[in-house]
Tab-separated table of C-alpha atoms in Angstrom:
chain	number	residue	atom	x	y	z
A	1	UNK	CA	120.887	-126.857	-64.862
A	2	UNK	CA	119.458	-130.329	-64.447
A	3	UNK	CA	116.566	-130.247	-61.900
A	4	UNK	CA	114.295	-132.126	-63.685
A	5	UNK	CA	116.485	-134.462	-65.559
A	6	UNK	CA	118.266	-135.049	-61.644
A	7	UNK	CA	114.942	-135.208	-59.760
A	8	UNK	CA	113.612	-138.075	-62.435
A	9	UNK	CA	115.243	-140.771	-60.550
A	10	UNK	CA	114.005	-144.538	-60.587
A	11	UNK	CA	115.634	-144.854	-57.405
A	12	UNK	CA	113.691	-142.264	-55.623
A	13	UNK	CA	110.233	-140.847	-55.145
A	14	UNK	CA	109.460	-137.517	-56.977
A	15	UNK	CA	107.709	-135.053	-55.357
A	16	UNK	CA	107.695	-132.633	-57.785
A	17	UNK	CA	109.601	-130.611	-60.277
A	18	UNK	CA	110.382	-126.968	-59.382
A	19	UNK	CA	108.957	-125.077	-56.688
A	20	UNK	CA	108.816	-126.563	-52.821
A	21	UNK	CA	108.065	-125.193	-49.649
A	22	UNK	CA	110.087	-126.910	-46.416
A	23	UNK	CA	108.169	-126.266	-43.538
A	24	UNK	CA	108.975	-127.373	-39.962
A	25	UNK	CA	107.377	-131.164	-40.729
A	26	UNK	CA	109.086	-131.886	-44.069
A	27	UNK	CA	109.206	-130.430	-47.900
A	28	UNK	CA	106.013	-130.283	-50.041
A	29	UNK	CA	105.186	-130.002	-53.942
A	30	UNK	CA	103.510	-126.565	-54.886
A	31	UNK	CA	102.882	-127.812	-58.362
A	32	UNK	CA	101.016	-130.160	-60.290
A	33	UNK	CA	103.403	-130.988	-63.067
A	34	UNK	CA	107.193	-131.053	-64.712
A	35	UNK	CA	108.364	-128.714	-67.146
A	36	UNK	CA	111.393	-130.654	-68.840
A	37	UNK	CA	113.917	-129.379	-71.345
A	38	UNK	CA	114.314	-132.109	-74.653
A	39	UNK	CA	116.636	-131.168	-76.710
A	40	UNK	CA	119.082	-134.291	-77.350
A	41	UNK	CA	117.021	-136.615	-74.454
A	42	UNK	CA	117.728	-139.771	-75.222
A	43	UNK	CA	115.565	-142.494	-73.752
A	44	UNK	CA	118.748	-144.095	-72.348
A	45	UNK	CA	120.131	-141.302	-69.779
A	46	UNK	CA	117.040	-140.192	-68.912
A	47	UNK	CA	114.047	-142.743	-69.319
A	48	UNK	CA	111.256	-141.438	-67.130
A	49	UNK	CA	111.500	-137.892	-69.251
A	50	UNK	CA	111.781	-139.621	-72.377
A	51	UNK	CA	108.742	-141.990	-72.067
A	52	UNK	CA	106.694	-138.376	-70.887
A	53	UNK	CA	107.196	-136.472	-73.482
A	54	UNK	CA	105.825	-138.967	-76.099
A	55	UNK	CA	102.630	-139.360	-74.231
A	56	UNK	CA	99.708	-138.389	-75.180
A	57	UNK	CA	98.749	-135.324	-73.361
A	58	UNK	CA	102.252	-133.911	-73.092
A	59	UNK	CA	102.657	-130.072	-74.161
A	60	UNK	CA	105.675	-129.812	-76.463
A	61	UNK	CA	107.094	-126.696	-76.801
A	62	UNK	CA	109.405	-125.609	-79.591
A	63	UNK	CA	109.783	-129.092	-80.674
A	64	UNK	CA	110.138	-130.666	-84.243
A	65	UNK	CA	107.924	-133.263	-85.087
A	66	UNK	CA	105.949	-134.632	-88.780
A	67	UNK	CA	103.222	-135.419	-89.968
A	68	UNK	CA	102.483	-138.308	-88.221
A	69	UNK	CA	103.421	-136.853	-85.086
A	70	UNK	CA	106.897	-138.636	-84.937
A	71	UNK	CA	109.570	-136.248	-82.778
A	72	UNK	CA	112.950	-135.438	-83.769
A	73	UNK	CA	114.395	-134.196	-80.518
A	74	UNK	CA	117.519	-133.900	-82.114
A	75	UNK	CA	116.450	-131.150	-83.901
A	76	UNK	CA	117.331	-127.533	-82.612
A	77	UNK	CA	116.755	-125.414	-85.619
A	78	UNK	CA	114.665	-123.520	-83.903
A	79	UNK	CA	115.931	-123.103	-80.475
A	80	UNK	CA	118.002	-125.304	-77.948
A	81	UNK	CA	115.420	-124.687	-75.641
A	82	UNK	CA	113.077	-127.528	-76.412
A	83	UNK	CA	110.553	-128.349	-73.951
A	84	UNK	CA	107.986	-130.809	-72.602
A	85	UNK	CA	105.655	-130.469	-70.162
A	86	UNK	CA	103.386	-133.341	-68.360
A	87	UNK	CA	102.046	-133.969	-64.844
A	88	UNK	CA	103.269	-135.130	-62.516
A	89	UNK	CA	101.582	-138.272	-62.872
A	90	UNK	CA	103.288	-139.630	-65.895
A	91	UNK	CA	106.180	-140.532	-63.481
A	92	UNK	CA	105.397	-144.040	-62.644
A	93	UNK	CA	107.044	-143.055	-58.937
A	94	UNK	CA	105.859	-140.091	-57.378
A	95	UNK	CA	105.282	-139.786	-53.884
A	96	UNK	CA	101.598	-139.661	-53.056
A	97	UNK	CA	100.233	-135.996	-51.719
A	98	UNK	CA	103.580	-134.180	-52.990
A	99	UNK	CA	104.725	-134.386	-49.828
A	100	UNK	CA	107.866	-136.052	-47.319
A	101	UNK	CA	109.836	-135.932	-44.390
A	102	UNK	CA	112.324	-133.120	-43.362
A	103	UNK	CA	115.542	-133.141	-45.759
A	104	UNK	CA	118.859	-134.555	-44.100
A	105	UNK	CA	120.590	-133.033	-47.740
A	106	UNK	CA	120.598	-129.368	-49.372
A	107	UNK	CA	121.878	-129.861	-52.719
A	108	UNK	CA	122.269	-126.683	-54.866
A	109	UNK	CA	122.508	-126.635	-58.836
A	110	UNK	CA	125.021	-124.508	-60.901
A	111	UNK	CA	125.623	-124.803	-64.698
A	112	UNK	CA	129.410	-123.816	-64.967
A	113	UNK	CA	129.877	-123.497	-68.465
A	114	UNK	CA	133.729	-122.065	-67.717
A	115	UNK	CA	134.339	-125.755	-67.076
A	116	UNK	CA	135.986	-124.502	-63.602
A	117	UNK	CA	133.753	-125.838	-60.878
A	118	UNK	CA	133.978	-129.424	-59.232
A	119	UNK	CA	130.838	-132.089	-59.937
A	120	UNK	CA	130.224	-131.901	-55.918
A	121	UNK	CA	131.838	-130.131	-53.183
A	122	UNK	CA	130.547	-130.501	-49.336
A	123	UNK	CA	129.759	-126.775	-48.470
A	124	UNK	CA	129.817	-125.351	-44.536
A	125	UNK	CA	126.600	-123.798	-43.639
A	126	UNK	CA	127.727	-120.372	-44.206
A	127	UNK	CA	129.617	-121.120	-47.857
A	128	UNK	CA	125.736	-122.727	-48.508
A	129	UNK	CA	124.265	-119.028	-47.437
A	130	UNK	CA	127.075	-117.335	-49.614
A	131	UNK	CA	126.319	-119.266	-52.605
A	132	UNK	CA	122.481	-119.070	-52.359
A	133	UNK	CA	122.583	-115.528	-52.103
A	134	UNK	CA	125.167	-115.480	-55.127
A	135	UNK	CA	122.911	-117.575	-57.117
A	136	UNK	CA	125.762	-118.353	-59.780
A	137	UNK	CA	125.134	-120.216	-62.851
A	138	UNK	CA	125.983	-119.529	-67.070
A	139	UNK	CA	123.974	-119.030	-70.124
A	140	UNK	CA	125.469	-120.554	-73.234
A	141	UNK	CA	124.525	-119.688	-77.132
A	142	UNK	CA	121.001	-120.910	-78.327
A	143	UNK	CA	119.235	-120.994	-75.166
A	144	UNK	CA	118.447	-117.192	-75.182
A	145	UNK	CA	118.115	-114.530	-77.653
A	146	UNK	CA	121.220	-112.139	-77.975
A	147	UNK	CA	123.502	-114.715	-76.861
A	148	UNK	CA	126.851	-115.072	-78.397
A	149	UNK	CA	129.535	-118.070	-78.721
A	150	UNK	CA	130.490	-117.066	-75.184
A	151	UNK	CA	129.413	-118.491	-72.213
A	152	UNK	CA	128.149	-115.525	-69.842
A	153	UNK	CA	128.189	-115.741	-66.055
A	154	UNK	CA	124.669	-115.063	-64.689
A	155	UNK	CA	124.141	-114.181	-60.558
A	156	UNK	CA	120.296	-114.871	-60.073
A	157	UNK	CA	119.779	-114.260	-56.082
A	158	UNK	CA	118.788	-117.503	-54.510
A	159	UNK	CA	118.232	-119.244	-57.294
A	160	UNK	CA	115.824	-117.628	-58.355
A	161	UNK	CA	115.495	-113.361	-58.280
A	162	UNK	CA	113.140	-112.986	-60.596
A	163	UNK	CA	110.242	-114.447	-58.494
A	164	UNK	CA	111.513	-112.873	-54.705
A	165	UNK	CA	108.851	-109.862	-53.649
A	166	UNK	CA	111.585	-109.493	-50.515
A	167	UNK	CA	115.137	-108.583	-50.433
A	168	UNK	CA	117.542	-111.870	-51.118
A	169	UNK	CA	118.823	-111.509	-47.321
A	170	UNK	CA	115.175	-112.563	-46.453
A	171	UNK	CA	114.903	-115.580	-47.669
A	172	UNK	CA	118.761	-116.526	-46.748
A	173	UNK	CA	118.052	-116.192	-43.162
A	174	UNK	CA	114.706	-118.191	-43.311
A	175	UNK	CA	117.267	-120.940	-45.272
A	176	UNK	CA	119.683	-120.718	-43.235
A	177	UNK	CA	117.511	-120.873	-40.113
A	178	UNK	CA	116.332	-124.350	-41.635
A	179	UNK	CA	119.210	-125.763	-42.374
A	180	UNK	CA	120.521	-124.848	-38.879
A	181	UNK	CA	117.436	-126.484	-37.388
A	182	UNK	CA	117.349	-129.659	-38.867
A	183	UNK	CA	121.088	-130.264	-39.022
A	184	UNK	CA	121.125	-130.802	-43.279
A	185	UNK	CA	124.632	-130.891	-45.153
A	186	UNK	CA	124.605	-128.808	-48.029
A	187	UNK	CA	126.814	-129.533	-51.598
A	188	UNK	CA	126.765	-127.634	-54.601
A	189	UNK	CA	126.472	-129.693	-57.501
A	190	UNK	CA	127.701	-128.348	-61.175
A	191	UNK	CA	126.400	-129.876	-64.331
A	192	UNK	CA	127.430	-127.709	-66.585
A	193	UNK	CA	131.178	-128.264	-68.188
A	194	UNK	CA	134.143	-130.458	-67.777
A	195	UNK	CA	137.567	-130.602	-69.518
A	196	UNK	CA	137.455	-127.083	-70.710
A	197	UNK	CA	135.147	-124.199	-71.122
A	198	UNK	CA	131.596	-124.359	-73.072
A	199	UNK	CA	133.201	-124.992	-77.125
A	200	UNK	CA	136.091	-127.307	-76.032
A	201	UNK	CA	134.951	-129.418	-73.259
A	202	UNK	CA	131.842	-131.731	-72.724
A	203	UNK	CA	128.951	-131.429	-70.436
A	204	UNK	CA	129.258	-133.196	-66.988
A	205	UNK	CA	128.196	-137.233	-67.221
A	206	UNK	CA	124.707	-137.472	-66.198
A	207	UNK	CA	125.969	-141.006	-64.818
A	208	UNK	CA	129.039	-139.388	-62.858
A	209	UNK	CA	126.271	-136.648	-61.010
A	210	UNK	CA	123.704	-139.506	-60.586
A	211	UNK	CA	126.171	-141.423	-58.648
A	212	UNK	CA	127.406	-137.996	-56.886
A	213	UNK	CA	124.540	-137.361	-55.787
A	214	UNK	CA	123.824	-140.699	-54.573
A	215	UNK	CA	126.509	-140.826	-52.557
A	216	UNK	CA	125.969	-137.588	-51.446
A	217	UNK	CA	121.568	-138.660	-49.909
A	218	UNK	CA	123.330	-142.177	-48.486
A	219	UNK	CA	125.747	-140.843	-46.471
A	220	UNK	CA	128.755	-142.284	-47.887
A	221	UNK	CA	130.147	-139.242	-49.603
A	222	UNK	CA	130.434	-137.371	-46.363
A	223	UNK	CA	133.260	-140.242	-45.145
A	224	UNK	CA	135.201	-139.587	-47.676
A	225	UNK	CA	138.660	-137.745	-47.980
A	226	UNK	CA	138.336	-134.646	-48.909
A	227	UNK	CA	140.639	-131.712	-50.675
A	228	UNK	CA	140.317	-127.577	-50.729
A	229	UNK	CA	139.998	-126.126	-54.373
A	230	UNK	CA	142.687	-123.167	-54.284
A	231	UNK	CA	140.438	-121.041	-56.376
A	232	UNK	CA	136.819	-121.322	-54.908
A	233	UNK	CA	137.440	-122.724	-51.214
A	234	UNK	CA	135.074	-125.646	-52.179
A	235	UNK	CA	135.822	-128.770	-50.685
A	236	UNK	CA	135.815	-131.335	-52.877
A	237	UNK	CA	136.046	-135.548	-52.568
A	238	UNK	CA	139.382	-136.573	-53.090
A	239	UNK	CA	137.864	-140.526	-54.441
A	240	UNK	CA	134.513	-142.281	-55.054
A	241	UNK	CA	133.987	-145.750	-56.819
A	242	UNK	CA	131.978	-145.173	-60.020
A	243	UNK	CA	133.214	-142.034	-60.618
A	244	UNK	CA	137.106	-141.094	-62.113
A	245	UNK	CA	138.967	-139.252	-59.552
A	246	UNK	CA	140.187	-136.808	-62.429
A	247	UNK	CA	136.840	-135.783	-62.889
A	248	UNK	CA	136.463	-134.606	-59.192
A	249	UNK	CA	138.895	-132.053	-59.445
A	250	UNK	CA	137.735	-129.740	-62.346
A	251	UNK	CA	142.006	-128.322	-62.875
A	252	UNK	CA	142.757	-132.269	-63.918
A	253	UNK	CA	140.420	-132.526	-66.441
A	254	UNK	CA	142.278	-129.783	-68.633
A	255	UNK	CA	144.785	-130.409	-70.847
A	256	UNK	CA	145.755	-126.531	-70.453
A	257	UNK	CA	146.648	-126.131	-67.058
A	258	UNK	CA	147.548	-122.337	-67.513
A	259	UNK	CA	144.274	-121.946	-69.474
A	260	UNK	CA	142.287	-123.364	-66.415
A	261	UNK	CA	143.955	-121.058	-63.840
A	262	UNK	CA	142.912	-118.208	-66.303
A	263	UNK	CA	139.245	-118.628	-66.595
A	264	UNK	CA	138.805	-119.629	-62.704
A	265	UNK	CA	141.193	-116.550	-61.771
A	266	UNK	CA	138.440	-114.518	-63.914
A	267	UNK	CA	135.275	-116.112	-62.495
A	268	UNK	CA	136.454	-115.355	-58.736
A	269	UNK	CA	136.695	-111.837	-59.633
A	270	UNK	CA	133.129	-111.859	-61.214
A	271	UNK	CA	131.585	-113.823	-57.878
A	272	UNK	CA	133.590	-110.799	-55.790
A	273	UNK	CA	132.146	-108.374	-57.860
A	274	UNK	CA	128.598	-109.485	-57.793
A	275	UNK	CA	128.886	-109.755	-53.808
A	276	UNK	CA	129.808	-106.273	-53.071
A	277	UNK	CA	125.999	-105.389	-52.977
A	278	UNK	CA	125.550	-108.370	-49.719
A	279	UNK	CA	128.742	-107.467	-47.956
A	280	UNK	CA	126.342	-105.330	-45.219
A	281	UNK	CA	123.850	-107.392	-44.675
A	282	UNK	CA	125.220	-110.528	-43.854
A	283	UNK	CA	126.932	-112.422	-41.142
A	284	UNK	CA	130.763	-112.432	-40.710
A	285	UNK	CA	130.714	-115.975	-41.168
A	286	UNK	CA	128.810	-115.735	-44.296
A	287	UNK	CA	131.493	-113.309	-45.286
A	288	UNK	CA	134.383	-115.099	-44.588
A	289	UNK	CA	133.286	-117.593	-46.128
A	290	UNK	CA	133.202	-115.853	-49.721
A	291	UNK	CA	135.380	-116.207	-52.732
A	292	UNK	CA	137.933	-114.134	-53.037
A	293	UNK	CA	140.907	-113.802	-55.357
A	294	UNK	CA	144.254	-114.609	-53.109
A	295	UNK	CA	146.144	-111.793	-52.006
C-alpha cells in the first residue's frame, strides 16, 4: 500500500516503519527497523529506500542479484514481492528515541486496484471509524500465491485483523476515542490505481500522493474546495497546485465512463456486504456514515 515508500520522506523525520502506539503524550516506534518492498524501486522516486537496500547489512528477500552481488530489482521472476529489510538507522533522518508529539493528521492507506477511489478524500470522524473497521484494500496477481489476473477486494479489520487478540469494535473505540481527544483530521489516501482498473490503468504518482499528503500535514488541503463522490460519500478536493485536478476525481481519469460506474457500483456492494457483521455494534453515526448503494 505504500507505508514505507510514504513514510521515507526527506522532508520529515521517520519514526519508524510499521507498528506505533499513540498514547496520551504523542506516537512512538515499537520497532527497530523497515521492512520495504523493491520490486521496480528506482533510486529516483524513492531515494532513502533505494540507497538501504544496497547497504551492506540489508536482508534481501526474494531478490535477484549475481555474482558480484550486483541487484536487478527489476527482476520479478520469482515473485513481485521483493523485499528489503534494514534498520532504522540507515535513514539518514530518523527522529531520535522513535518517538514525537501527538498527531494533528490520521491518514489511512488503501490500495484500490479497481482504479475507483480518489488519491485523498477528508473523512468525518465517524466515515474514519467506518473505514478502519472495514479495513478495505486489493490484492493483485504476483504478490500472493493463487492469485489470478483479477484484482480481488480484501476487508482486513483495522488494518490489520490478523494481529487483533480483541474484537475489531475494540480497538475502533480506543481510535476513535483518540482522535476525538486530540481533535486530528483523518483522510484516506489510495495508492493503488488510476485511469482504469489493475491491467488498463497505472498506479497512482508517487509525486501526486507525496504532494497530497503534504498538503494534507500543512494544513493547506483542509482550505480547499471540496466535492462529494456519488459512489463512496468521500469528500474529495476539488483543486491543488502540483497535482492535475483530473486526477482528484478518480470517474475523470477514465476514458470509459460507463465502465467506471460499473466497477464502483460493484465495490459499494462488496464494502455493504462486508459491513453487515459491524452493523450492531457500532454507533449510529458510524452507521450512517457507511457506503451504501443509492436507493
Amino acid at each position: 500500500t505504500g507505508k514505507t515508500t510514504l513514510s521515507s520522506d526527506p522532508e520529515r523525520s521517520l519514526i519508524g516503519d510499521d507498528e506505533h502506539g499513540w498514547s496520551d503524550t504523542g506516537v512512538f516506534n515499537f520497532e527497530g527497523g523497515c521492512y520495504a518492498k523493491v520490486i521496480r524501486l528506482s533510486r529516483e522516486a524513492e531515494p532513502q529506500i533505494w540507497d538501504a537496500s544496497h547497504r551492506f547489512g540489508a536482508v534481501l528477500e526474494n531478490v535477484v542479484g549475481d555474482a558480484r552481488g550486483q541487484l536487478d530489482l527489476e527482476d520479478g521472476s520469482l515473485t513481485e514481492n521483493t523485499r528489503a529489510c534494514y534498520p532504522l538507522e540507515f535513514i539518514p533522518n530518523i527522529a531520535k528515541g522513535g518517538r514525537a508529539g501527538l498527531p494533528k493528521n490520521v491518514v489511512m492507506l488503501t490500495a484500490d486496484a479497481f482504479g475507483v477511489l480518489p488519491p485523498i478524500s477528508k473523512l468525518s470522524a465517524a466515515q474514519a471509524m467506518y473505514h478502519f473497521l472495514s479495513g478495505y484494500t486489493a490484492r493483485v496477481a504476483g504478490t500472493e500465491k493463487g492469485l489470478g489476473k483479477e484484482p480481488q477486494a480484501t476487508f482486513s479489520t483495522c488494518f490489520g485483523a490478523p494481529f487483533l487478540p480483541r474484537h475489531p469494535e475494540v480497538y475502533g473505540k480506543l481510535l476513535s476515542d483518540l482522535i476525538d481527544r486530540h481533535g486530528a483530521d483523518c483522510w484516506l489516501v489510495n495508492t493503488g490505481w488510476t485511469g482504469g482498473a489493475y491491467g488498463t490503468g497505472q498506479r497512482m504518482s508517487i509525486k501526486h500522493t507525496r504532494a497530497l499528503l503534504r498538503a494534507a500535514l500543512d494544513g493547506s488541503l483542509a482550505k480547499v474546495e471540496f466535492e462529494t463522490d456519488p459512489f463512496f460519500g468521500l469528500s474529495i478536493p476539488k483543486a491543488l497546485p502540483g497535482v492535475p485536478s483530473e486526477v482528484l476525481n478518480p470517474r475523470n481519469t477514465w476514458a470509459d465512463k460507463a465502465a467506471y460506474d460499473r466497477t464502483a457500483a460493484d465495490l459499494v456492494s462488496r464494502f455493504e456486504k462486508n459491513f453487515e457483521g459491524f452493523s450492531g455494534g457500532v454507533s449510529e453515526e458510524v452507521l450512517a456514515a457507511a457506503i451504501r448503494a443509492a436507493a
